[in-house]
């Protein structure tokens, strides 16, 4: 460990730490463009220059290792002057087109201008500025404006060091230097949108997000990505219902506008994949279930919730009484939260049966933004994307569902065929990933033998269309709860928007049944989690408070030390 | 004075190995092979030899910075990417006395324990590259290079690598990047090349002239070499004299020789009987000297430093009284703008803006505030970048304006230049 003094504050850091990081630890954020905690040091923006006692010249704090007894000043008048000068040079050839730039509002260049700049520019004549390429399409996801670019090199380093596809580079030299791809080839891969995050200015922009909404009209809601078992920490950027009301025609409220990664050093670092990023499209798709449906003579018909609860509860009771509790079955889901699976398990216990089967069914086929040589369901890489595309496989198993619904439904389908099981409550659609037509059809026909089939799901499906009752659940953006990722880390999702139509949060639907079977009353996901933590050994002792923003590992042997996963190395994105 | 580098250059066959050996060539290498590496380094330290590329760093000390026991090979890079405006001394050695360079390289490799050396030669030196390659082939054929040289058990391979014409590749870390096949971007330091250099191995980069001095030092001893010149600037040096003199060219002079001797005695004085106006004494990157300052200055590191300039690469650019200093600075600024690699913001943007402003002053469209703007920009560029290219642009700007401010003001005031006849 080494002790140094930064702006009068003593700070102790391990040997080899760079001054910029040590300052961060002391609570001092040194302005920077090119430094990014997850990337190598480029040392080109020079903005992080500090004064070190005993050195004549200023030193860039990103590449200066700490030394015992070092005395650093980050804000002397000379340093402020230097910084202002370097800043002015960054802006000299910048087009300053903030009003039409999508980065506006979250642009580091803009923020620093307000903090350290605010000078009268000596280089305001746009005709004298260096003209470079604008609107360069780098494939289907990213668009580049080389005039806005401040050549911090972060994107180049991201490609070289994180995705290792070496796609971006600097071209030309001097003040004609531009970022680009060789021969203007399109960018490839599943991590392109992270380039937009690492870009501190509006040079690399997301084609998916740009021109949709000004960033100050959306607010972030912390959540967890549900596209695979990695459980990447994300932020949903939403316009909340009843929030700032401005231009609701072009920018409707109660809508998720984009997904951004949230730093978690042990899960996803600063990154998420493009599939996760585009997954908000699944929230606002046309085909969602928005009201309870009951099978009638002319197919499924819309009904009220009261009807649904009453009818399902009494039928369940009837079947259990007539044919015994074992004729009632329920199917847990790795797509649903710990709380929801727990409620289902608790309800079934109360009815006298013990559910053991869960499913991991995710739809086959591609995904928006997905680049791969195999189906999304089979795809994995060595960066983030896990083979298991369910956000809560570890969780549903830990709750008590330990048999996976496979081709024969883990014995469930034969039992239905034999008439041993007469009522089935499905969380989600277990047949969604069956591609083999024959198996799929035989499973469907088995399901049709049931006296009562309830499907609780956010999306319509072939199975739902054959159900006695279809209960509209919601997507992960519309409810509270926890997912347990592939590492066994329990992490919280949060409600960002109101449920669609009459749809209800899945835990709300299930708690209604639990209540009707005198299994207790729950008014919040947190309350359910408390009960879960008491009853299920793997979750013993956990609370939402402990989970916090960094999660808790399962089984609970240790809580995360405050440092691991904390934003020790920088403040969020565009640090 | 004994000449060290140009002694036999009048013999046009010196580039042939037989001729070089006739004058006692490769005896230094033979001696070096019989010495311990530390002994060679000690002799070089004793000689006081300082790098001839521009910075003037003591060569012996540079060698001792090499990372020890890394388990990695050590490389020597010979910097033959001579591109500093006003400098053309390495070219002379390469074209006329290549074997002395090769011998110097071999001696340096013995000293630092390198078995592979690269000569990074400026792309435009077509002829030089041809001569040097032929000399290398001869040295291999005669057993001075290759496996087991002179039956000493020491292996050494030397490769000639031609650059593609970027000034920045003369900066040692950019040179290393370029050798590795990458774009010639100077690397962030630390780590220095002596620790992490070529192919991430410990590397020494030495200038052509520096290396060519080694045979003499090894053969005659460091003390003998140190007798030439001044205590802090030992030896002789090649000065590239250019500009408004009668006999421009490369002259080998003892360090500490008065600058006027070079201009008057060697260069034959100023052209057309005009008066001297200014001299850039160490390649285009160093601060300019006025006629008054030139009168009493000597060609050594300390004198130049005392006068606020540098000996640099020894490129002496002489300007007569008919020279427009604004235009001269504009020409320099254009060079640096073209050659900025574009990595660091102060250099990338600064060099371009400076040229833009100088162009408008030179064309009579300058604004009153432009002079202060130039000074402000040069301050932002000074010492704020990875490599010294921005400094190399800033130093002339600051010194030209400090010493010839009236000319800049006149250009702005009169909307033009009164030295029009020299603009060609």
Coordinates of N, CA and C in Angstrom, one line a residue, chain B residues 229-424:
Chain B
X229 N 36.1 18.2 -28.0 CA 34.9 19.0 -27.6 C 35.0 19.5 -26.2
X230 N 33.9 19.7 -25.5 CA 33.9 20.3 -24.2 C 33.6 19.2 -23.2
X231 N 33.7 19.5 -21.9 CA 33.5 18.4 -20.9 C 32.1 17.8 -21.0
X232 N 31.1 18.6 -21.2 CA 29.8 18.1 -21.3 C 29.3 17.7 -22.7
X233 N 30.0 18.2 -23.7 CA 29.7 17.8 -25.0 C 31.0 17.3 -25.7
X234 N 31.2 16.0 -25.5 CA 32.4 15.5 -26.0 C 32.3 15.1 -27.5
X235 N 33.5 15.0 -28.1 CA 33.6 14.4 -29.4 C 33.4 15.4 -30.5
X236 N 33.2 14.9 -31.7 CA 32.9 15.7 -32.9 C 31.5 15.5 -33.2
X237 N 31.0 16.4 -34.1 CA 29.7 16.2 -34.5 C 29.5 16.6 -36.0
X238 N 28.5 16.0 -36.6 CA 28.2 16.3 -38.0 C 27.1 17.4 -37.9
X239 N 27.5 18.6 -38.6 CA 26.5 19.7 -38.7 C 26.0 19.8 -40.1
X240 N 24.7 19.8 -40.2 CA 24.1 19.9 -41.6 C 23.8 21.4 -41.8
X241 N 24.6 22.0 -42.6 CA 24.5 23.5 -42.8 C 23.6 23.7 -44.1
X242 N 22.5 24.5 -43.9 CA 21.7 24.7 -45.0 C 21.2 26.2 -45.0
X243 N 20.5 26.6 -46.0 CA 20.0 28.0 -46.0 C 20.9 28.9 -46.9
X244 N 20.9 30.2 -46.5 CA 21.5 31.2 -47.3 C 23.0 31.3 -47.1
X245 N 23.7 30.2 -47.4 CA 25.2 30.2 -47.3 C 25.7 29.8 -48.6
X246 N 27.0 30.1 -48.8 CA 27.6 29.7 -50.1 C 27.8 28.2 -50.3
X247 N 28.2 27.6 -49.2 CA 28.5 26.1 -49.3 C 27.8 25.3 -48.3
X248 N 26.5 25.1 -48.6 CA 25.7 24.2 -47.7 C 26.3 22.8 -47.7
X249 N 26.1 22.1 -46.6 CA 26.6 20.7 -46.6 C 26.8 20.2 -45.2
X250 N 27.4 19.0 -45.1 CA 27.6 18.4 -43.8 C 29.1 18.6 -43.5
X251 N 29.3 19.1 -42.3 CA 30.6 19.4 -41.8 C 30.8 18.8 -40.4
X252 N 32.0 18.1 -40.3 CA 32.3 17.5 -39.0 C 33.2 18.4 -38.3
X253 N 32.7 18.9 -37.1 CA 33.4 19.9 -36.3 C 33.4 19.4 -34.9
X254 N 34.5 19.8 -34.2 CA 34.6 19.5 -32.8 C 33.4 20.2 -32.1
X255 N 32.9 19.6 -31.1 CA 31.9 20.3 -30.3 C 32.5 21.5 -29.6
X256 N 31.7 22.6 -29.5 CA 32.2 23.8 -28.9 C 32.8 24.8 -29.9
X257 N 32.8 24.4 -31.2 CA 33.3 25.3 -32.3 C 32.3 26.5 -32.3
X258 N 32.8 27.7 -32.5 CA 31.8 28.8 -32.7 C 30.9 28.6 -33.9
X259 N 29.6 29.0 -33.7 CA 28.7 28.8 -34.8 C 29.1 29.6 -36.0
X260 N 29.6 30.8 -35.7 CA 30.0 31.7 -36.8 C 31.1 31.0 -37.7
X261 N 32.0 30.2 -37.0 CA 33.0 29.5 -37.8 C 32.4 28.6 -38.8
X262 N 31.3 27.9 -38.4 CA 30.6 27.0 -39.3 C 30.1 27.8 -40.5
X263 N 29.4 28.9 -40.2 CA 28.8 29.7 -41.2 C 29.8 30.4 -42.1
X264 N 30.8 31.0 -41.5 CA 31.8 31.8 -42.3 C 32.9 30.9 -42.9
X265 N 33.6 30.1 -42.1 CA 34.7 29.4 -42.6 C 34.3 28.2 -43.4
X266 N 33.4 27.4 -42.9 CA 33.0 26.2 -43.7 C 31.9 26.6 -44.7
X267 N 31.0 27.4 -44.4 CA 29.9 27.6 -45.3 C 30.2 28.8 -46.2
X268 N 31.3 29.5 -46.0 CA 31.6 30.5 -47.0 C 30.8 31.8 -46.8
X269 N 30.1 32.0 -45.8 CA 29.4 33.2 -45.5 C 28.1 33.2 -46.2
X270 N 27.4 34.4 -46.0 CA 26.0 34.5 -46.5 C 26.0 34.8 -47.9
X271 N 25.0 34.3 -48.6 CA 24.8 34.5 -50.0 C 24.6 36.0 -50.4
X272 N 25.1 36.3 -51.6 CA 24.8 37.6 -52.2 C 25.3 38.7 -51.3
X273 N 26.2 38.4 -50.4 CA 26.8 39.5 -49.5 C 25.7 40.1 -48.5
X274 N 24.7 39.4 -48.4 CA 23.6 39.9 -47.5 C 24.1 39.7 -46.0
X275 N 23.3 40.3 -45.2 CA 23.5 40.2 -43.7 C 22.8 39.0 -43.2
X276 N 23.4 38.4 -42.1 CA 22.7 37.3 -41.4 C 21.5 37.8 -40.6
X277 N 20.4 37.1 -40.6 CA 19.3 37.5 -39.8 C 19.0 36.6 -38.7
X278 N 19.0 35.3 -39.0 CA 18.6 34.4 -37.9 C 19.2 33.0 -38.2
X279 N 19.3 32.2 -37.2 CA 19.8 30.8 -37.4 C 19.0 29.9 -36.5
X280 N 18.5 28.8 -37.2 CA 17.9 27.7 -36.3 C 19.0 26.7 -36.2
X281 N 19.5 26.5 -34.9 CA 20.8 25.8 -34.8 C 20.7 24.3 -34.7
X282 N 19.5 23.7 -34.5 CA 19.5 22.3 -34.2 C 18.4 21.5 -34.9
X283 N 18.1 21.8 -36.1 CA 16.9 21.2 -36.8 C 15.7 22.1 -36.5
X284 N 14.7 21.9 -37.3 CA 13.6 22.9 -37.4 C 12.9 23.0 -36.0
X285 N 13.0 22.1 -35.1 CA 12.2 22.0 -33.9 C 12.7 22.9 -32.8
X286 N 13.9 23.5 -32.9 CA 14.4 24.2 -31.8 C 14.2 25.7 -31.9
X287 N 14.2 26.4 -30.8 CA 14.1 27.9 -30.9 C 15.1 28.6 -31.8
X288 N 14.7 29.6 -32.4 CA 15.5 30.3 -33.4 C 16.5 31.3 -32.6
X289 N 17.6 31.6 -33.2 CA 18.6 32.5 -32.7 C 18.6 33.7 -33.6
X290 N 18.8 34.9 -33.0 CA 18.9 36.1 -33.8 C 20.4 36.3 -34.2
X291 N 20.6 37.2 -35.1 CA 22.0 37.5 -35.5 C 22.9 37.8 -34.3
X292 N 22.4 38.6 -33.4 CA 23.1 39.0 -32.2 C 23.5 37.8 -31.4
X293 N 22.6 36.9 -31.2 CA 22.9 35.7 -30.4 C 23.8 34.8 -31.1
X294 N 23.8 34.7 -32.4 CA 24.6 33.8 -33.2 C 26.1 34.2 -33.1
X295 N 26.3 35.5 -33.0 CA 27.7 36.0 -33.0 C 28.6 35.3 -32.0
X296 N 28.1 35.1 -30.8 CA 28.9 34.6 -29.7 C 28.7 33.2 -29.3
X297 N 27.9 32.5 -30.0 CA 27.5 31.1 -29.5 C 28.4 30.0 -30.0
X298 N 28.5 29.0 -29.2 CA 29.3 27.9 -29.6 C 28.4 26.7 -29.8
X299 N 28.9 25.7 -30.7 CA 28.1 24.6 -31.0 C 28.3 23.5 -30.0
X300 N 27.8 23.6 -28.8 CA 27.8 22.5 -27.9 C 26.5 22.6 -27.1
X301 N 26.2 21.5 -26.4 CA 24.9 21.4 -25.7 C 24.7 22.5 -24.7
X302 N 25.7 22.8 -23.9 CA 25.5 23.7 -22.8 C 25.3 25.1 -23.3
X303 N 26.1 25.5 -24.3 CA 26.0 26.9 -24.8 C 24.6 27.1 -25.4
X304 N 24.2 26.1 -26.1 CA 22.8 26.2 -26.7 C 21.8 26.3 -25.7
X305 N 21.9 25.5 -24.6 CA 20.9 25.5 -23.6 C 20.9 26.9 -22.9
X306 N 22.1 27.5 -22.7 CA 22.2 28.8 -22.0 C 21.5 29.8 -22.9
X307 N 21.5 29.6 -24.2 CA 20.9 30.6 -25.1 C 19.4 30.4 -25.2
X308 N 18.9 29.4 -24.5 CA 17.5 29.1 -24.6 C 17.1 28.3 -25.8
X309 N 18.1 27.7 -26.4 CA 17.7 26.8 -27.6 C 18.4 25.5 -27.4
X310 N 18.5 24.7 -28.4 CA 19.1 23.3 -28.3 C 19.9 23.0 -29.5
X311 N 20.9 22.1 -29.2 CA 21.7 21.7 -30.4 C 21.0 20.7 -31.3
X312 N 20.0 20.0 -30.7 CA 19.1 19.1 -31.4 C 19.8 18.2 -32.3
X313 N 19.5 18.1 -33.6 CA 20.0 17.2 -34.5 C 21.2 17.7 -35.2
X314 N 21.6 19.0 -34.9 CA 22.7 19.6 -35.6 C 22.4 20.1 -36.9
X315 N 21.2 20.3 -37.2 CA 20.8 20.9 -38.5 C 20.7 22.4 -38.4
X316 N 21.7 23.1 -39.0 CA 21.9 24.5 -38.8 C 21.2 25.2 -40.1
X317 N 20.1 25.9 -39.8 CA 19.4 26.5 -40.9 C 19.7 28.1 -40.8
X318 N 20.3 28.6 -41.9 CA 20.8 30.0 -41.9 C 19.8 30.8 -42.7
X319 N 19.4 31.9 -42.1 CA 18.4 32.8 -42.8 C 19.0 34.2 -43.0
X320 N 19.0 34.7 -44.2 CA 19.6 36.0 -44.4 C 18.5 37.1 -44.2
X321 N 19.0 38.4 -44.3 CA 18.1 39.5 -44.0 C 16.9 39.6 -44.9
X322 N 16.9 39.0 -46.0 CA 15.7 39.1 -46.9 C 14.6 38.1 -46.6
X323 N 14.8 37.3 -45.5 CA 13.9 36.3 -45.2 C 12.7 36.9 -44.4
X324 N 11.5 36.5 -44.8 CA 10.3 36.8 -44.1 C 10.1 35.8 -43.0
X325 N 10.2 36.2 -41.8 CA 10.1 35.3 -40.7 C 8.7 34.7 -40.5
X326 N 7.7 35.5 -40.9 CA 6.3 35.0 -40.8 C 6.2 33.8 -41.8
X327 N 6.7 34.0 -43.0 CA 6.6 33.0 -44.0 C 7.4 31.8 -43.6
X328 N 8.6 32.0 -43.0 CA 9.5 30.9 -42.6 C 8.7 30.1 -41.6
X329 N 8.1 30.8 -40.6 CA 7.4 30.0 -39.6 C 6.2 29.3 -40.1
X330 N 5.6 29.9 -41.1 CA 4.4 29.2 -41.8 C 4.9 27.9 -42.4
X331 N 6.0 28.0 -43.1 CA 6.5 26.8 -43.7 C 6.8 25.7 -42.7
X332 N 7.4 26.1 -41.6 CA 7.7 25.1 -40.5 C 6.4 24.5 -40.0
X333 N 5.4 25.4 -39.7 CA 4.1 25.0 -39.1 C 3.4 24.1 -40.1
X334 N 3.6 24.3 -41.4 CA 2.9 23.4 -42.3 C 3.5 22.0 -42.2
X335 N 4.8 21.9 -42.0 CA 5.4 20.6 -41.8 C 4.8 19.9 -40.6
X336 N 4.8 20.6 -39.5 CA 4.3 19.9 -38.3 C 2.8 19.5 -38.3
X337 N 2.1 20.4 -39.0 CA 0.7 20.1 -39.2 C 0.5 18.8 -40.0
X338 N 1.3 18.7 -41.1 CA 1.2 17.5 -41.9 C 1.7 16.2 -41.2
X339 N 2.7 16.4 -40.3 CA 3.3 15.2 -39.7 C 2.7 14.9 -38.3
X340 N 1.8 15.6 -37.8 CA 1.2 15.3 -36.5 C 0.5 13.9 -36.7
X341 N 0.7 13.0 -35.8 CA 0.1 11.7 -35.9 C -1.4 11.8 -35.6
X342 N -1.8 12.7 -34.8 CA -3.2 12.9 -34.6 C -3.7 12.2 -33.3
X343 N -2.8 11.7 -32.5 CA -3.2 11.0 -31.3 C -3.7 12.0 -30.2
X344 N -2.7 12.9 -29.8 CA -3.0 13.8 -28.7 C -3.7 15.0 -29.2
X345 N -4.7 15.4 -28.4 CA -5.5 16.5 -28.8 C -4.7 17.8 -29.0
X346 N -3.8 18.2 -28.0 CA -3.1 19.5 -28.2 C -2.4 19.6 -29.5
X347 N -1.7 18.5 -29.9 CA -0.9 18.4 -31.1 C -1.8 18.4 -32.3
X348 N -2.8 17.5 -32.3 CA -3.7 17.3 -33.5 C -4.4 18.6 -33.8
X349 N -5.0 19.2 -32.8 CA -5.8 20.4 -33.1 C -4.8 21.6 -33.2
X350 N -3.9 21.6 -32.3 CA -3.0 22.8 -32.2 C -2.2 23.0 -33.4
X351 N -1.6 22.0 -34.0 CA -0.7 22.2 -35.2 C -1.6 22.7 -36.3
X352 N -2.8 22.3 -36.4 CA -3.7 22.7 -37.5 C -4.1 24.2 -37.3
X353 N -4.5 24.5 -36.1 CA -5.0 25.9 -35.8 C -3.8 26.9 -36.0
X354 N -2.6 26.5 -35.6 CA -1.5 27.4 -35.7 C -1.2 27.7 -37.2
X355 N -1.3 26.6 -38.0 CA -1.0 26.9 -39.4 C -2.1 27.8 -40.0
X356 N -3.3 27.5 -39.6 CA -4.5 28.3 -40.1 C -4.2 29.8 -39.8
X357 N -3.8 30.1 -38.6 CA -3.6 31.5 -38.2 C -2.4 32.1 -38.9
X358 N -1.3 31.3 -39.0 CA -0.1 31.8 -39.7 C -0.4 32.0 -41.2
X359 N -1.2 31.2 -41.8 CA -1.5 31.4 -43.2 C -2.2 32.7 -43.4
X360 N -3.1 33.0 -42.5 CA -3.9 34.2 -42.7 C -3.0 35.4 -42.4
X361 N -2.1 35.3 -41.4 CA -1.2 36.5 -41.2 C -0.3 36.7 -42.4
X362 N 0.2 35.6 -42.9 CA 1.2 35.7 -44.0 C 0.5 36.2 -45.3
X363 N -0.8 35.9 -45.4 CA -1.5 36.4 -46.6 C -2.1 37.8 -46.3
X364 N -1.8 38.4 -45.2 CA -2.2 39.8 -44.9 C -3.6 39.9 -44.4
X365 N -4.2 38.7 -44.0 CA -5.5 38.7 -43.4 C -5.6 38.5 -41.9
X366 N -4.4 38.7 -41.3 CA -4.3 38.5 -39.9 C -5.1 39.4 -39.1
X367 N -5.5 39.0 -37.9 CA -6.2 39.8 -36.9 C -5.3 40.2 -35.8
X368 N -5.6 41.4 -35.2 CA -4.7 41.9 -34.2 C -4.5 40.9 -33.0
X369 N -5.5 40.1 -32.7 CA -5.4 39.2 -31.6 C -4.7 37.9 -31.9
X370 N -4.4 37.7 -33.2 CA -3.8 36.5 -33.6 C -2.4 36.2 -33.0
X371 N -1.6 37.2 -32.7 CA -0.3 36.9 -32.2 C -0.4 36.3 -30.8
X372 N -1.3 36.9 -30.0 CA -1.5 36.4 -28.7 C -2.2 35.0 -28.7
X373 N -3.0 34.8 -29.7 CA -3.7 33.5 -29.9 C -2.6 32.4 -30.2
X374 N -1.7 32.8 -31.1 CA -0.6 31.9 -31.4 C 0.2 31.5 -30.1
X375 N 0.5 32.5 -29.3 CA 1.3 32.3 -28.1 C 0.5 31.4 -27.1
X376 N -0.8 31.7 -27.1 CA -1.7 30.9 -26.2 C -1.7 29.4 -26.6
X377 N -1.9 29.2 -27.9 CA -2.0 27.9 -28.5 C -0.6 27.2 -28.2
X378 N 0.5 27.9 -28.4 CA 1.8 27.2 -28.3 C 2.0 26.8 -26.8
X379 N 1.4 27.6 -25.9 CA 1.5 27.2 -24.5 C 0.7 25.9 -24.2
X380 N -0.5 25.8 -24.8 CA -1.3 24.6 -24.6 C -0.5 23.4 -25.2
X381 N 0.3 23.6 -26.2 CA 0.9 22.5 -26.9 C 2.2 22.1 -26.2
X382 N 2.8 23.0 -25.5 CA 4.1 22.8 -24.9 C 4.1 21.8 -23.8
X383 N 4.7 20.6 -24.0 CA 4.8 19.6 -22.9 C 3.6 18.9 -22.5
X384 N 2.6 19.0 -23.4 CA 1.3 18.3 -23.0 C 1.0 17.1 -23.9
X385 N 1.9 16.6 -24.5 CA 1.6 15.5 -25.4 C 2.6 14.3 -25.2
X386 N 2.2 13.1 -25.8 CA 2.9 11.9 -25.6 C 4.4 12.1 -26.1
X387 N 4.5 12.6 -27.3 CA 5.9 12.8 -27.8 C 6.1 14.3 -28.0
X388 N 7.4 14.6 -28.3 CA 7.7 16.1 -28.4 C 7.3 16.8 -29.7
X389 N 6.5 16.2 -30.6 CA 6.2 16.8 -31.8 C 5.5 18.2 -31.6
X390 N 4.6 18.2 -30.6 CA 3.9 19.5 -30.4 C 4.8 20.5 -29.9
X391 N 5.8 20.1 -29.0 CA 6.8 21.0 -28.5 C 7.6 21.5 -29.7
X392 N 7.9 20.6 -30.6 CA 8.7 21.0 -31.8 C 8.0 22.1 -32.6
X393 N 6.7 22.1 -32.6 CA 6.0 23.2 -33.3 C 5.9 24.4 -32.4
X394 N 5.7 24.2 -31.1 CA 5.5 25.3 -30.2 C 6.8 26.1 -30.0
X395 N 7.9 25.5 -29.9 CA 9.2 26.2 -29.7 C 9.5 27.2 -30.8
X396 N 9.5 26.8 -32.0 CA 9.7 27.9 -33.1 C 8.7 29.0 -33.0
X397 N 7.4 28.7 -32.7 CA 6.4 29.7 -32.7 C 6.7 30.7 -31.6
X398 N 7.0 30.2 -30.4 CA 7.3 31.1 -29.3 C 8.6 31.9 -29.6
X399 N 9.6 31.3 -30.1 CA 10.8 32.0 -30.3 C 10.7 33.0 -31.5
X400 N 10.1 32.6 -32.5 CA 9.9 33.5 -33.7 C 9.1 34.7 -33.3
X401 N 8.1 34.5 -32.5 CA 7.3 35.7 -32.1 C 8.0 36.5 -31.1
X402 N 8.7 35.9 -30.1 CA 9.5 36.6 -29.1 C 10.5 37.5 -29.8
X403 N 11.2 36.9 -30.8 CA 12.3 37.6 -31.4 C 12.0 38.5 -32.6
X404 N 10.9 38.2 -33.3 CA 10.6 38.9 -34.5 C 9.2 39.4 -34.5
X405 N 8.7 39.8 -33.3 CA 7.3 40.1 -33.2 C 6.9 41.3 -34.1
X406 N 7.8 42.2 -34.3 CA 7.5 43.4 -35.1 C 7.1 42.9 -36.6
X407 N 7.7 41.9 -37.0 CA 7.4 41.4 -38.4 C 6.0 40.9 -38.5
X408 N 5.6 40.2 -37.4 CA 4.2 39.7 -37.4 C 3.2 40.8 -37.3
X409 N 3.6 41.8 -36.4 CA 2.7 42.9 -36.3 C 2.5 43.7 -37.6
X410 N 3.7 43.8 -38.3 CA 3.7 44.5 -39.5 C 2.8 43.8 -40.6
X411 N 2.9 42.5 -40.6 CA 2.0 41.8 -41.5 C 0.6 42.0 -41.3
X412 N 0.2 42.1 -40.0 CA -1.2 42.3 -39.7 C -1.6 43.7 -40.0
X413 N -0.7 44.7 -39.6 CA -1.0 46.1 -39.8 C -1.1 46.5 -41.2
X414 N -0.1 46.0 -42.0 CA 0.0 46.4 -43.4 C -0.7 45.5 -44.3
X415 N -1.3 44.5 -43.8 CA -2.0 43.5 -44.6 C -1.2 42.9 -45.7
X416 N 0.1 42.6 -45.3 CA 0.9 41.9 -46.3 C 2.4 41.9 -45.9
X417 N 3.2 41.5 -46.8 CA 4.6 41.3 -46.5 C 5.5 42.2 -47.3
X418 N 6.5 42.7 -46.6 CA 7.4 43.6 -47.3 C 8.6 42.8 -47.8
X419 N 8.6 41.5 -47.7 CA 9.8 40.7 -48.1 C 9.4 39.9 -49.4
X420 N 8.4 40.4 -50.1 CA 7.8 39.6 -51.2 C 8.8 38.9 -52.1
X421 N 10.0 39.5 -52.3 CA 10.9 39.0 -53.3 C 11.4 37.6 -52.9
X422 N 11.4 37.2 -51.7 CA 11.9 35.9 -51.3 C 10.8 34.8 -51.4
X423 N 9.6 35.2 -51.6 CA 8.6 34.2 -51.6 C 8.6 33.6 -53.0
X424 N 9.0 32.4 -53.0 CA 9.0 31.7 -54.4 C 8.1 30.5 -54.4

